[in-house]
PDB file of C-alpha atoms in Angstrom:
ATOM      1  CA  MET A   1      87.370 109.458  -5.858  1.00 78.00           C
ATOM      2  CA  SER A   2      90.900 109.794  -4.507  1.00 91.00           C
ATOM      3  CA  VAL A   3      94.463 110.283  -5.711  1.00 96.00           C
ATOM      4  CA  ASP A   4      97.073 107.527  -5.554  1.00 97.00           C
ATOM      5  CA  LEU A   5      99.578 109.704  -3.730  1.00 97.00           C
ATOM      6  CA  ALA A   6     102.252 106.998  -3.647  1.00 96.00           C
ATOM      7  CA  SER A   7     102.110 106.636  -7.434  1.00 96.00           C
ATOM      8  CA  GLU A   8     102.228 110.393  -7.903  1.00 95.00           C
ATOM      9  CA  ILE A   9     105.378 110.652  -5.797  1.00 95.00           C
ATOM     10  CA  ALA A  10     106.950 107.626  -7.478  1.00 95.00           C
ATOM     11  CA  ALA A  11     107.092 109.681 -10.669  1.00 94.00           C
ATOM     12  CA  TRP A  12     109.015 112.491  -8.967  1.00 97.00           C
ATOM     13  CA  PRO A  13     112.829 112.481  -9.411  1.00 97.00           C
ATOM     14  CA  VAL A  14     113.452 112.435  -5.649  1.00 97.00           C
ATOM     15  CA  GLY A  15     114.812 109.893  -3.212  1.00 96.00           C
ATOM     16  CA  SER A  16     111.917 110.160  -0.785  1.00 96.00           C
ATOM     17  CA  ALA A  17     108.866 112.349  -0.298  1.00 98.00           C
ATOM     18  CA  SER A  18     105.604 112.575   1.621  1.00 98.00           C
ATOM     19  CA  VAL A  19     102.284 114.250   0.804  1.00 98.00           C
ATOM     20  CA  ALA A  20      99.148 114.838   2.868  1.00 98.00           C
ATOM     21  CA  VAL A  21      95.726 116.223   1.995  1.00 98.00           C
ATOM     22  CA  VAL A  22      93.800 117.936   4.764  1.00 98.00           C
ATOM     23  CA  ASN A  23      90.275 119.229   5.297  1.00 98.00           C
ATOM     24  CA  ALA A  24      88.715 120.967   8.289  1.00 97.00           C
ATOM     25  CA  ASP A  25      88.399 117.639  10.134  1.00 97.00           C
ATOM     26  CA  GLY A  26      92.011 116.580   9.669  1.00 97.00           C
ATOM     27  CA  ILE A  27      94.045 114.393   7.328  1.00 98.00           C
ATOM     28  CA  VAL A  28      91.903 112.819   4.595  1.00 98.00           C
ATOM     29  CA  ASP A  29      94.732 111.129   2.676  1.00 98.00           C
ATOM     30  CA  MET A  30      98.467 110.790   3.182  1.00 98.00           C
ATOM     31  CA  HIS A  31     101.546 109.066   1.846  1.00 98.00           C
ATOM     32  CA  ASP A  32     104.172 109.162   4.602  1.00 97.00           C
ATOM     33  CA  ASP A  33     107.775 108.122   3.995  1.00 96.00           C
ATOM     34  CA  GLY A  34     108.236 107.952   7.778  1.00 96.00           C
ATOM     35  CA  ARG A  35     111.082 110.443   7.796  1.00 97.00           C
ATOM     36  CA  ARG A  36     111.697 113.824   9.388  1.00 98.00           C
ATOM     37  CA  GLN A  37     112.533 116.244   6.604  1.00 98.00           C
ATOM     38  CA  LYS A  38     113.608 119.862   6.363  1.00 98.00           C
ATOM     39  CA  TRP A  39     110.717 122.315   6.061  1.00 98.00           C
ATOM     40  CA  ALA A  40     113.050 125.029   4.725  1.00 98.00           C
ATOM     41  CA  SER A  41     111.143 128.298   4.206  1.00 98.00           C
ATOM     42  CA  VAL A  42     107.811 126.734   5.154  1.00 98.00           C
ATOM     43  CA  THR A  43     109.342 127.449   8.572  1.00 98.00           C
ATOM     44  CA  LYS A  44     108.381 131.095   8.043  1.00 99.00           C
ATOM     45  CA  ILE A  45     104.710 130.234   8.540  1.00 99.00           C
ATOM     46  CA  ALA A  46     105.449 128.765  11.971  1.00 98.00           C
ATOM     47  CA  THR A  47     107.684 131.697  12.881  1.00 99.00           C
ATOM     48  CA  ALA A  48     105.056 134.223  11.819  1.00 99.00           C
ATOM     49  CA  LEU A  49     102.302 132.461  13.782  1.00 98.00           C
ATOM     50  CA  THR A  50     104.510 132.522  16.869  1.00 98.00           C
ATOM     51  CA  ILE A  51     105.276 136.242  16.543  1.00 99.00           C
ATOM     52  CA  LEU A  52     101.671 137.157  15.732  1.00 98.00           C
ATOM     53  CA  ASP A  53     100.476 135.252  18.786  1.00 98.00           C
ATOM     54  CA  ALA A  54     102.851 137.305  20.911  1.00 98.00           C
ATOM     55  CA  CYS A  55     101.478 140.452  19.270  1.00 98.00           C
ATOM     56  CA  GLN A  56      97.942 139.477  20.253  1.00 98.00           C
ATOM     57  CA  GLU A  57      99.161 138.996  23.806  1.00 97.00           C
ATOM     58  CA  GLY A  58     100.799 142.434  23.801  1.00 98.00           C
ATOM     59  CA  VAL A  59     104.337 141.146  24.291  1.00 98.00           C
ATOM     60  CA  VAL A  60     105.439 142.854  21.058  1.00 98.00           C
ATOM     61  CA  SER A  61     103.588 145.034  18.555  1.00 98.00           C
ATOM     62  CA  LEU A  62     103.356 145.011  14.784  1.00 98.00           C
ATOM     63  CA  ASP A  63     104.116 148.735  15.023  1.00 98.00           C
ATOM     64  CA  ASP A  64     107.443 148.181  16.808  1.00 98.00           C
ATOM     65  CA  GLU A  65     110.197 149.919  14.840  1.00 98.00           C
ATOM     66  CA  LEU A  66     112.533 147.249  13.567  1.00 98.00           C
ATOM     67  CA  GLY A  67     114.894 146.886  10.631  1.00 97.00           C
ATOM     68  CA  PRO A  68     115.673 149.693   8.162  1.00 97.00           C
ATOM     69  CA  PRO A  69     114.644 153.277   9.028  1.00 97.00           C
ATOM     70  CA  GLY A  70     110.852 153.583   9.217  1.00 97.00           C
ATOM     71  CA  SER A  71     110.349 149.824   9.094  1.00 98.00           C
ATOM     72  CA  THR A  72     108.232 147.933  11.620  1.00 98.00           C
ATOM     73  CA  LEU A  73     107.756 144.340  12.691  1.00 99.00           C
ATOM     74  CA  ALA A  74     104.813 144.137  10.273  1.00 98.00           C
ATOM     75  CA  HIS A  75     106.995 145.251   7.362  1.00 98.00           C
ATOM     76  CA  LEU A  76     109.489 142.491   8.134  1.00 98.00           C
ATOM     77  CA  LEU A  77     106.824 139.769   8.258  1.00 99.00           C
ATOM     78  CA  ALA A  78     105.404 140.965   4.907  1.00 98.00           C
ATOM     79  CA  HIS A  79     108.802 141.313   3.167  1.00 98.00           C
ATOM     80  CA  ALA A  80     108.022 145.008   2.667  1.00 98.00           C
ATOM     81  CA  SER A  81     110.819 146.637   4.678  1.00 98.00           C
ATOM     82  CA  GLY A  82     113.314 146.846   1.816  1.00 98.00           C
ATOM     83  CA  MET A  83     115.745 144.608   3.745  1.00 98.00           C
ATOM     84  CA  GLY A  84     117.909 142.371   1.580  1.00 97.00           C
ATOM     85  CA  PRO A  85     117.435 138.623   1.298  1.00 97.00           C
ATOM     86  CA  ASP A  86     120.238 137.626   3.662  1.00 96.00           C
ATOM     87  CA  GLU A  87     121.712 140.955   4.769  1.00 93.00           C
ATOM     88  CA  ARG A  88     120.225 143.284   7.356  1.00 94.00           C
ATOM     89  CA  GLU A  89     120.772 146.360   5.204  1.00 94.00           C
ATOM     90  CA  ALA A  90     118.115 147.996   3.046  1.00 96.00           C
ATOM     91  CA  MET A  91     118.179 147.272  -0.683  1.00 96.00           C
ATOM     92  CA  SER A  92     115.066 149.316  -1.452  1.00 97.00           C
ATOM     93  CA  PRO A  93     113.036 152.117   0.126  1.00 97.00           C
ATOM     94  CA  LEU A  94     110.287 151.094   2.510  1.00 98.00           C
ATOM     95  CA  GLU A  95     107.115 149.694   0.863  1.00 98.00           C
ATOM     96  CA  LYS A  96     108.499 150.017  -2.675  1.00 98.00           C
ATOM     97  CA  ARG A  97     109.285 146.396  -3.493  1.00 98.00           C
ATOM     98  CA  ARG A  98     108.527 142.996  -1.998  1.00 98.00           C
ATOM     99  CA  ILE A  99     112.036 141.683  -1.293  1.00 98.00           C
ATOM    100  CA  TYR A 100     111.915 138.160   0.082  1.00 98.00           C
ATOM    101  CA  SER A 101     114.095 138.323   3.185  1.00 98.00           C
ATOM    102  CA  ASN A 102     115.417 135.582   5.448  1.00 98.00           C
ATOM    103  CA  ALA A 103     117.230 138.307   7.367  1.00 98.00           C
ATOM    104  CA  GLY A 104     113.912 140.039   8.044  1.00 98.00           C
ATOM    105  CA  TYR A 105     112.489 136.932   9.696  1.00 98.00           C
ATOM    106  CA  GLU A 106     115.620 136.398  11.748  1.00 98.00           C
ATOM    107  CA  THR A 107     115.409 140.019  12.891  1.00 98.00           C
ATOM    108  CA  ALA A 108     111.720 139.640  13.771  1.00 98.00           C
ATOM    109  CA  ALA A 109     112.340 136.444  15.752  1.00 98.00           C
ATOM    110  CA  GLY A 110     115.241 138.062  17.574  1.00 98.00           C
ATOM    111  CA  HIS A 111     112.981 140.962  18.545  1.00 98.00           C
ATOM    112  CA  LEU A 112     110.513 138.595  20.208  1.00 98.00           C
ATOM    113  CA  ALA A 113     113.306 136.777  22.006  1.00 98.00           C
ATOM    114  CA  GLN A 114     114.658 140.079  23.312  1.00 98.00           C
ATOM    115  CA  ALA A 115     111.213 141.176  24.475  1.00 98.00           C
ATOM    116  CA  THR A 116     110.541 137.951  26.397  1.00 98.00           C
ATOM    117  CA  GLY A 117     114.052 137.142  27.556  1.00 98.00           C
ATOM    118  CA  SER A 118     113.586 133.607  26.225  1.00 98.00           C
ATOM    119  CA  PRO A 119     115.204 132.014  23.164  1.00 98.00           C
ATOM    120  CA  PHE A 120     112.948 132.143  20.120  1.00 98.00           C
ATOM    121  CA  THR A 121     112.926 128.342  20.061  1.00 98.00           C
ATOM    122  CA  GLU A 122     111.157 128.348  23.435  1.00 98.00           C
ATOM    123  CA  GLU A 123     108.567 130.830  22.195  1.00 98.00           C
ATOM    124  CA  LEU A 124     107.930 128.680  19.117  1.00 98.00           C
ATOM    125  CA  ASN A 125     107.597 125.552  21.224  1.00 98.00           C
ATOM    126  CA  ASP A 126     105.227 127.179  23.727  1.00 98.00           C
ATOM    127  CA  ARG A 127     103.051 129.088  21.280  1.00 98.00           C
ATOM    128  CA  LEU A 128     102.791 126.587  18.420  1.00 98.00           C
ATOM    129  CA  ILE A 129     104.592 123.233  18.588  1.00 98.00           C
ATOM    130  CA  GLU A 130     103.329 122.136  21.994  1.00 98.00           C
ATOM    131  CA  LEU A 131      99.951 123.809  21.456  1.00 98.00           C
ATOM    132  CA  LEU A 132      99.325 121.699  18.354  1.00 98.00           C
ATOM    133  CA  ASP A 133     101.132 118.613  19.701  1.00 98.00           C
ATOM    134  CA  MET A 134     103.627 118.674  16.828  1.00 98.00           C
ATOM    135  CA  SER A 135     105.911 116.422  18.848  1.00 96.00           C
ATOM    136  CA  ASP A 136     108.138 115.263  15.975  1.00 97.00           C
ATOM    137  CA  THR A 137     109.080 118.762  14.791  1.00 98.00           C
ATOM    138  CA  ARG A 138     111.793 121.102  16.058  1.00 98.00           C
ATOM    139  CA  LEU A 139     113.507 124.317  15.023  1.00 98.00           C
ATOM    140  CA  GLU A 140     117.079 123.286  14.282  1.00 98.00           C
ATOM    141  CA  GLY A 141     118.539 126.507  12.963  1.00 97.00           C
ATOM    142  CA  SER A 142     117.313 129.789  11.544  1.00 98.00           C
ATOM    143  CA  PRO A 143     113.720 130.884  12.274  1.00 98.00           C
ATOM    144  CA  ALA A 144     113.569 131.681   8.562  1.00 98.00           C
ATOM    145  CA  HIS A 145     114.226 128.136   7.359  1.00 98.00           C
ATOM    146  CA  GLY A 146     115.350 125.789  10.128  1.00 98.00           C
ATOM    147  CA  MET A 147     112.364 123.591  10.986  1.00 98.00           C
ATOM    148  CA  VAL A 148     112.745 119.825  10.653  1.00 98.00           C
ATOM    149  CA  GLY A 149     109.769 117.539  11.127  1.00 98.00           C
ATOM    150  CA  THR A 150     107.267 115.039   9.812  1.00 98.00           C
ATOM    151  CA  ILE A 151     104.552 115.296   7.222  1.00 98.00           C
ATOM    152  CA  GLY A 152     101.973 114.566   9.922  1.00 98.00           C
ATOM    153  CA  ASP A 153     103.041 117.607  11.932  1.00 98.00           C
ATOM    154  CA  LEU A 154     103.050 119.829   8.863  1.00 98.00           C
ATOM    155  CA  ALA A 155      99.554 118.570   8.047  1.00 98.00           C
ATOM    156  CA  THR A 156      98.484 119.446  11.604  1.00 98.00           C
ATOM    157  CA  MET A 157      99.652 123.026  11.115  1.00 98.00           C
ATOM    158  CA  ALA A 158      97.914 123.205   7.745  1.00 98.00           C
ATOM    159  CA  ARG A 159      94.625 122.045   9.245  1.00 98.00           C
ATOM    160  CA  GLU A 160      94.914 124.769  11.862  1.00 98.00           C
ATOM    161  CA  LEU A 161      95.460 127.343   9.121  1.00 98.00           C
ATOM    162  CA  LEU A 162      92.420 126.016   7.258  1.00 98.00           C
ATOM    163  CA  ALA A 163      90.094 125.928  10.285  1.00 98.00           C
ATOM    164  CA  PRO A 164      91.651 127.515  13.386  1.00 98.00           C
ATOM    165  CA  SER A 165      90.677 125.933  16.679  1.00 97.00           C
ATOM    166  CA  LEU A 166      93.709 126.357  18.938  1.00 97.00           C
ATOM    167  CA  VAL A 167      95.612 129.132  17.181  1.00 97.00           C
ATOM    168  CA  LEU A 168      93.741 132.430  17.456  1.00 97.00           C
ATOM    169  CA  ASN A 169      91.611 133.325  14.437  1.00 97.00           C
ATOM    170  CA  GLN A 170      93.140 136.798  14.432  1.00 98.00           C
ATOM    171  CA  VAL A 171      96.609 135.303  14.148  1.00 98.00           C
ATOM    172  CA  VAL A 172      95.721 133.210  11.100  1.00 98.00           C
ATOM    173  CA  GLU A 173      93.900 136.144   9.482  1.00 98.00           C
ATOM    174  CA  LEU A 174      96.911 138.412   9.876  1.00 98.00           C
ATOM    175  CA  ALA A 175      99.218 135.756   8.429  1.00 98.00           C
ATOM    176  CA  SER A 176      97.010 135.138   5.396  1.00 98.00           C
ATOM    177  CA  THR A 177      95.510 138.567   4.581  1.00 98.00           C
ATOM    178  CA  LEU A 178      97.213 140.842   2.056  1.00 98.00           C
ATOM    179  CA  ALA A 179      99.528 143.376   3.663  1.00 98.00           C
ATOM    180  CA  TYR A 180     100.928 146.405   1.812  1.00 98.00           C
ATOM    181  CA  PRO A 181      99.036 145.796  -1.448  1.00 98.00           C
ATOM    182  CA  GLY A 182     100.397 146.563  -4.880  1.00 97.00           C
ATOM    183  CA  LEU A 183     104.042 145.697  -4.262  1.00 98.00           C
ATOM    184  CA  ASP A 184     105.897 143.980  -7.088  1.00 98.00           C
ATOM    185  CA  GLY A 185     108.717 141.575  -6.391  1.00 98.00           C
ATOM    186  CA  VAL A 186     110.487 138.362  -7.271  1.00 97.00           C
ATOM    187  CA  LEU A 187     108.980 135.082  -6.101  1.00 97.00           C
ATOM    188  CA  PRO A 188     112.061 132.867  -5.643  1.00 95.00           C
ATOM    189  CA  GLY A 189     112.217 130.254  -8.374  1.00 95.00           C
ATOM    190  CA  TYR A 190     109.360 131.814 -10.359  1.00 97.00           C
ATOM    191  CA  GLY A 191     110.600 135.255 -11.300  1.00 96.00           C
ATOM    192  CA  ARG A 192     109.055 138.699 -11.081  1.00 97.00           C
ATOM    193  CA  GLN A 193     105.412 138.896 -10.028  1.00 97.00           C
ATOM    194  CA  SER A 194     103.282 142.003 -10.396  1.00 97.00           C
ATOM    195  CA  PRO A 195     101.923 142.218  -7.797  1.00 98.00           C
ATOM    196  CA  ASN A 196     103.720 139.833  -5.465  1.00 98.00           C
ATOM    197  CA  ASP A 197     101.074 139.522  -2.755  1.00 98.00           C
ATOM    198  CA  TRP A 198     101.962 138.484   0.771  1.00 98.00           C
ATOM    199  CA  GLY A 199     100.360 138.485   4.193  1.00 98.00           C
ATOM    200  CA  LEU A 200     102.193 138.728   7.499  1.00 98.00           C
ATOM    201  CA  GLY A 201     103.781 135.334   7.030  1.00 98.00           C
ATOM    202  CA  CYS A 202     102.121 133.568   4.114  1.00 98.00           C
ATOM    203  CA  GLU A 203     102.397 134.100   0.390  1.00 98.00           C
ATOM    204  CA  ILE A 204      99.023 134.768  -1.262  1.00 98.00           C
ATOM    205  CA  ARG A 205      98.455 133.191  -4.656  1.00 98.00           C
ATOM    206  CA  ASP A 206      96.301 135.893  -6.263  1.00 98.00           C
ATOM    207  CA  HIS A 207      96.718 135.554 -10.069  1.00 97.00           C
ATOM    208  CA  LYS A 208     100.453 134.863 -10.129  1.00 97.00           C
ATOM    209  CA  SER A 209     101.788 132.993 -13.118  1.00 95.00           C
ATOM    210  CA  PRO A 210     103.867 130.904 -13.131  1.00 96.00           C
ATOM    211  CA  HIS A 211     103.140 129.578  -9.670  1.00 98.00           C
ATOM    212  CA  TRP A 212     103.786 126.506  -7.547  1.00 98.00           C
ATOM    213  CA  THR A 213     100.089 125.859  -6.782  1.00 98.00           C
ATOM    214  CA  ALA A 214      97.517 124.712  -9.352  1.00 98.00           C
ATOM    215  CA  PRO A 215      95.701 126.961 -11.831  1.00 98.00           C
ATOM    216  CA  GLU A 216      92.488 125.737 -10.161  1.00 98.00           C
ATOM    217  CA  ASN A 217      93.535 127.009  -6.730  1.00 98.00           C
ATOM    218  CA  SER A 218      91.549 130.013  -5.522  1.00 98.00           C
ATOM    219  CA  PRO A 219      93.317 133.393  -5.782  1.00 98.00           C
ATOM    220  CA  ALA A 220      92.898 133.550  -1.985  1.00 98.00           C
ATOM    221  CA  THR A 221      95.022 130.416  -1.527  1.00 98.00           C
ATOM    222  CA  PHE A 222      97.889 131.058   0.856  1.00 99.00           C
ATOM    223  CA  GLY A 223     100.930 129.213   2.119  1.00 98.00           C
ATOM    224  CA  HIS A 224     104.626 128.801   1.406  1.00 98.00           C
ATOM    225  CA  PHE A 225     107.141 126.588  -0.320  1.00 98.00           C
ATOM    226  CA  GLY A 226     110.732 125.872   0.597  1.00 98.00           C
ATOM    227  CA  GLN A 227     114.061 125.216  -1.057  1.00 97.00           C
ATOM    228  CA  ALA A 228     114.191 121.768   0.536  1.00 97.00           C
ATOM    229  CA  GLY A 229     111.403 120.627  -1.804  1.00 98.00           C
ATOM    230  CA  SER A 230     108.606 121.385   0.663  1.00 98.00           C
ATOM    231  CA  PHE A 231     105.257 123.135   0.339  1.00 98.00           C
ATOM    232  CA  CYS A 232     102.085 123.981   2.217  1.00 99.00           C
ATOM    233  CA  TRP A 233      99.030 125.534   0.595  1.00 99.00           C
ATOM    234  CA  VAL A 234      95.647 126.305   2.130  1.00 99.00           C
ATOM    235  CA  ASP A 235      92.598 126.921  -0.064  1.00 98.00           C
ATOM    236  CA  ARG A 236      89.597 127.834   2.068  1.00 98.00           C
ATOM    237  CA  ASP A 237      87.333 128.138  -0.976  1.00 98.00           C
ATOM    238  CA  ALA A 238      87.999 124.461  -1.709  1.00 98.00           C
ATOM    239  CA  GLY A 239      87.991 123.506   1.977  1.00 98.00           C
ATOM    240  CA  LEU A 240      91.364 121.831   1.510  1.00 98.00           C
ATOM    241  CA  ALA A 241      95.029 122.115   2.317  1.00 98.00           C
ATOM    242  CA  CYS A 242      97.924 120.134   0.862  1.00 98.00           C
ATOM    243  CA  VAL A 243     101.452 119.696   2.194  1.00 98.00           C
ATOM    244  CA  SER A 244     104.569 117.934   1.005  1.00 98.00           C
ATOM    245  CA  LEU A 245     108.118 117.266   2.201  1.00 98.00           C
ATOM    246  CA  SER A 246     111.005 115.693   0.309  1.00 98.00           C
ATOM    247  CA  ASP A 247     114.706 114.907   0.517  1.00 98.00           C
ATOM    248  CA  THR A 248     115.516 116.727  -2.721  1.00 98.00           C
ATOM    249  CA  PRO A 249     116.100 120.476  -3.105  1.00 98.00           C
ATOM    250  CA  PHE A 250     113.579 122.572  -5.014  1.00 98.00           C
ATOM    251  CA  GLY A 251     114.253 122.724  -8.735  1.00 97.00           C
ATOM    252  CA  GLN A 252     112.652 122.205 -12.119  1.00 98.00           C
ATOM    253  CA  TRP A 253     111.278 118.889 -10.908  1.00 98.00           C
ATOM    254  CA  ALA A 254     109.106 120.705  -8.348  1.00 98.00           C
ATOM    255  CA  ILE A 255     108.014 123.366 -10.841  1.00 98.00           C
ATOM    256  CA  ASP A 256     106.851 120.526 -13.105  1.00 98.00           C
ATOM    257  CA  ALA A 257     105.376 118.200 -10.444  1.00 98.00           C
ATOM    258  CA  TRP A 258     103.603 120.328  -7.850  1.00 98.00           C
ATOM    259  CA  PRO A 259     100.869 122.068  -9.899  1.00 98.00           C
ATOM    260  CA  PRO A 260      99.586 118.825 -11.521  1.00 98.00           C
ATOM    261  CA  LEU A 261      99.470 117.132  -8.128  1.00 98.00           C
ATOM    262  CA  SER A 262      97.532 120.057  -6.672  1.00 98.00           C
ATOM    263  CA  SER A 263      95.104 119.990  -9.607  1.00 98.00           C
ATOM    264  CA  LYS A 264      94.395 116.315  -8.958  1.00 98.00           C
ATOM    265  CA  VAL A 265      93.982 116.928  -5.212  1.00 98.00           C
ATOM    266  CA  LEU A 266      91.437 119.685  -5.846  1.00 98.00           C
ATOM    267  CA  ALA A 267      89.516 117.574  -8.363  1.00 98.00           C
ATOM    268  CA  ALA A 268      89.410 114.532  -6.082  1.00 98.00           C
ATOM    269  CA  TYR A 269      88.832 115.899  -2.583  1.00 97.00           C
ATOM    270  CA  ARG A 270      87.060 119.257  -2.740  1.00 93.00           C
TER     271      ARG A 270
END
């Protein structure tokens, strides 16, 4: 049993899109439009993996004070610092709300660049892109949302998240394990979630509703979606990951299309 991915995408109101399904061995099915697309906020996964790798090496520490008073690098990666979405000022006390913050990721990436003396782009290339041979993907802007690349490269990263072999296990665990539990917050595009669980880089599905993954996805499913019409989820209980890129910004079309696709992927490939 498989899913006709091309037919699924043909029903989406987009100009072009790609989808890949991944298991621990690699890509098991893919429809590739052959284009490099914006990853948007899926970039945050790659940025977090880069920073967490540097933490494991001792270059920076999750306990480094960074951001609003009392905040650390870990708070920024988990959206728990109180920093505003796009401003580097606090909108909330520390660990009181999960405020999704591009500014927090830019601050975190800048901290690593300052510690190493190298541009963050070089750190990302050395610690992730070249490591995984993601040769068609580059950071072309903010470390919060600036990656541009192919569906094949995004699938490569997803497989590594599902079954780490080159990226350190500890790095993936930190990115995908709940940090600062019990924080409520707004999941962009889906409204207030109570709680709004997040690891140090990846959103954690838990029992959120509404949500961009499928109802059949495990509560432990983790990943990210982006405003460019992109997503990456990893469900270890199912032994699967699924990724998508498109040329059309996130909107009601994605809210309607993504969960049914994910349901079919889980039914067909798990």
